[in-house]
Every structure is written in structure tokens, then in C-alpha cells.
Amino acid sequence: GSTTSGGEAPQRFITFFGVKFMLAEAVLTLGVPGNARQLFEEGIRASLSKVGVATADANTYVAARLAAY
């Protein structure tokens, strides 16, 4: 059988952007290798994209969040 899913469940167990946020936190708190700032940004952008936020608005939001980072 197939080992992949088409994402047809009524609610996703875990999302791509959720994974990015969890990885960023793991880098900061557990010493996992990676770039927490980059992972955090990727999570924000993926989340905003998922709900249809315009790129220009996403860029403004990301810049503000990363300035506070």
C-alpha cells in the first residue's frame, strides 16, 4: 500500500508550519542543529500562506516579528 496521504482527513494532525515552529524551538531549547531564526521565519511564512495572506502583508509581518526576535 501507499505510505503517503493526500491530506484528506477532516483535521491535520500536524502541519508543515507547525513542524517549522517545533524545529525552531528544538534548536533553541534542546541544542538541535539548525538555524532557529530561519525555521521561525519559514513557519510564519507557511502559516500566512496557508490562510491566504498577501505576500506584501506577510513580508511586513515577518519583518516586524524578526525585528523583535
CSV table of C-alpha atoms in Angstrom, one decimal, residues 28-55:
chain,number,residue,atom,x,y,z
A,28,LEU,CA,16.8,27.0,20.9
A,29,THR,CA,15.9,24.7,23.8
A,30,LEU,CA,17.4,21.3,23.1
A,31,GLY,CA,20.5,22.2,21.1
A,32,VAL,CA,19.3,20.5,18.0
A,33,PRO,CA,21.4,21.6,15.0
A,34,GLY,CA,19.8,24.2,12.8
A,35,ASN,CA,19.0,27.9,12.3
A,36,ALA,CA,16.2,28.8,14.7
A,37,ARG,CA,15.6,32.2,13.1
A,38,GLN,CA,15.3,30.7,9.6
A,39,LEU,CA,13.0,28.0,10.8
A,40,PHE,CA,10.8,30.5,12.7
A,41,GLU,CA,10.5,32.6,9.5
A,42,GLU,CA,9.7,29.6,7.4
A,43,GLY,CA,6.9,28.7,9.9
A,44,ILE,CA,5.5,32.2,9.8
A,45,ARG,CA,5.5,32.4,6.0
A,46,ALA,CA,4.0,28.9,5.6
A,47,SER,CA,1.2,29.7,8.1
A,48,LEU,CA,0.4,33.0,6.5
A,49,SER,CA,0.4,31.5,3.0
A,50,LYS,CA,-2.0,28.7,4.2
A,51,VAL,CA,-4.6,31.3,5.2
A,52,GLY,CA,-4.1,33.4,2.0
A,53,VAL,CA,-2.2,36.4,3.4
A,54,ALA,CA,-0.8,38.6,0.5
A,55,THR,CA,3.0,38.4,0.1
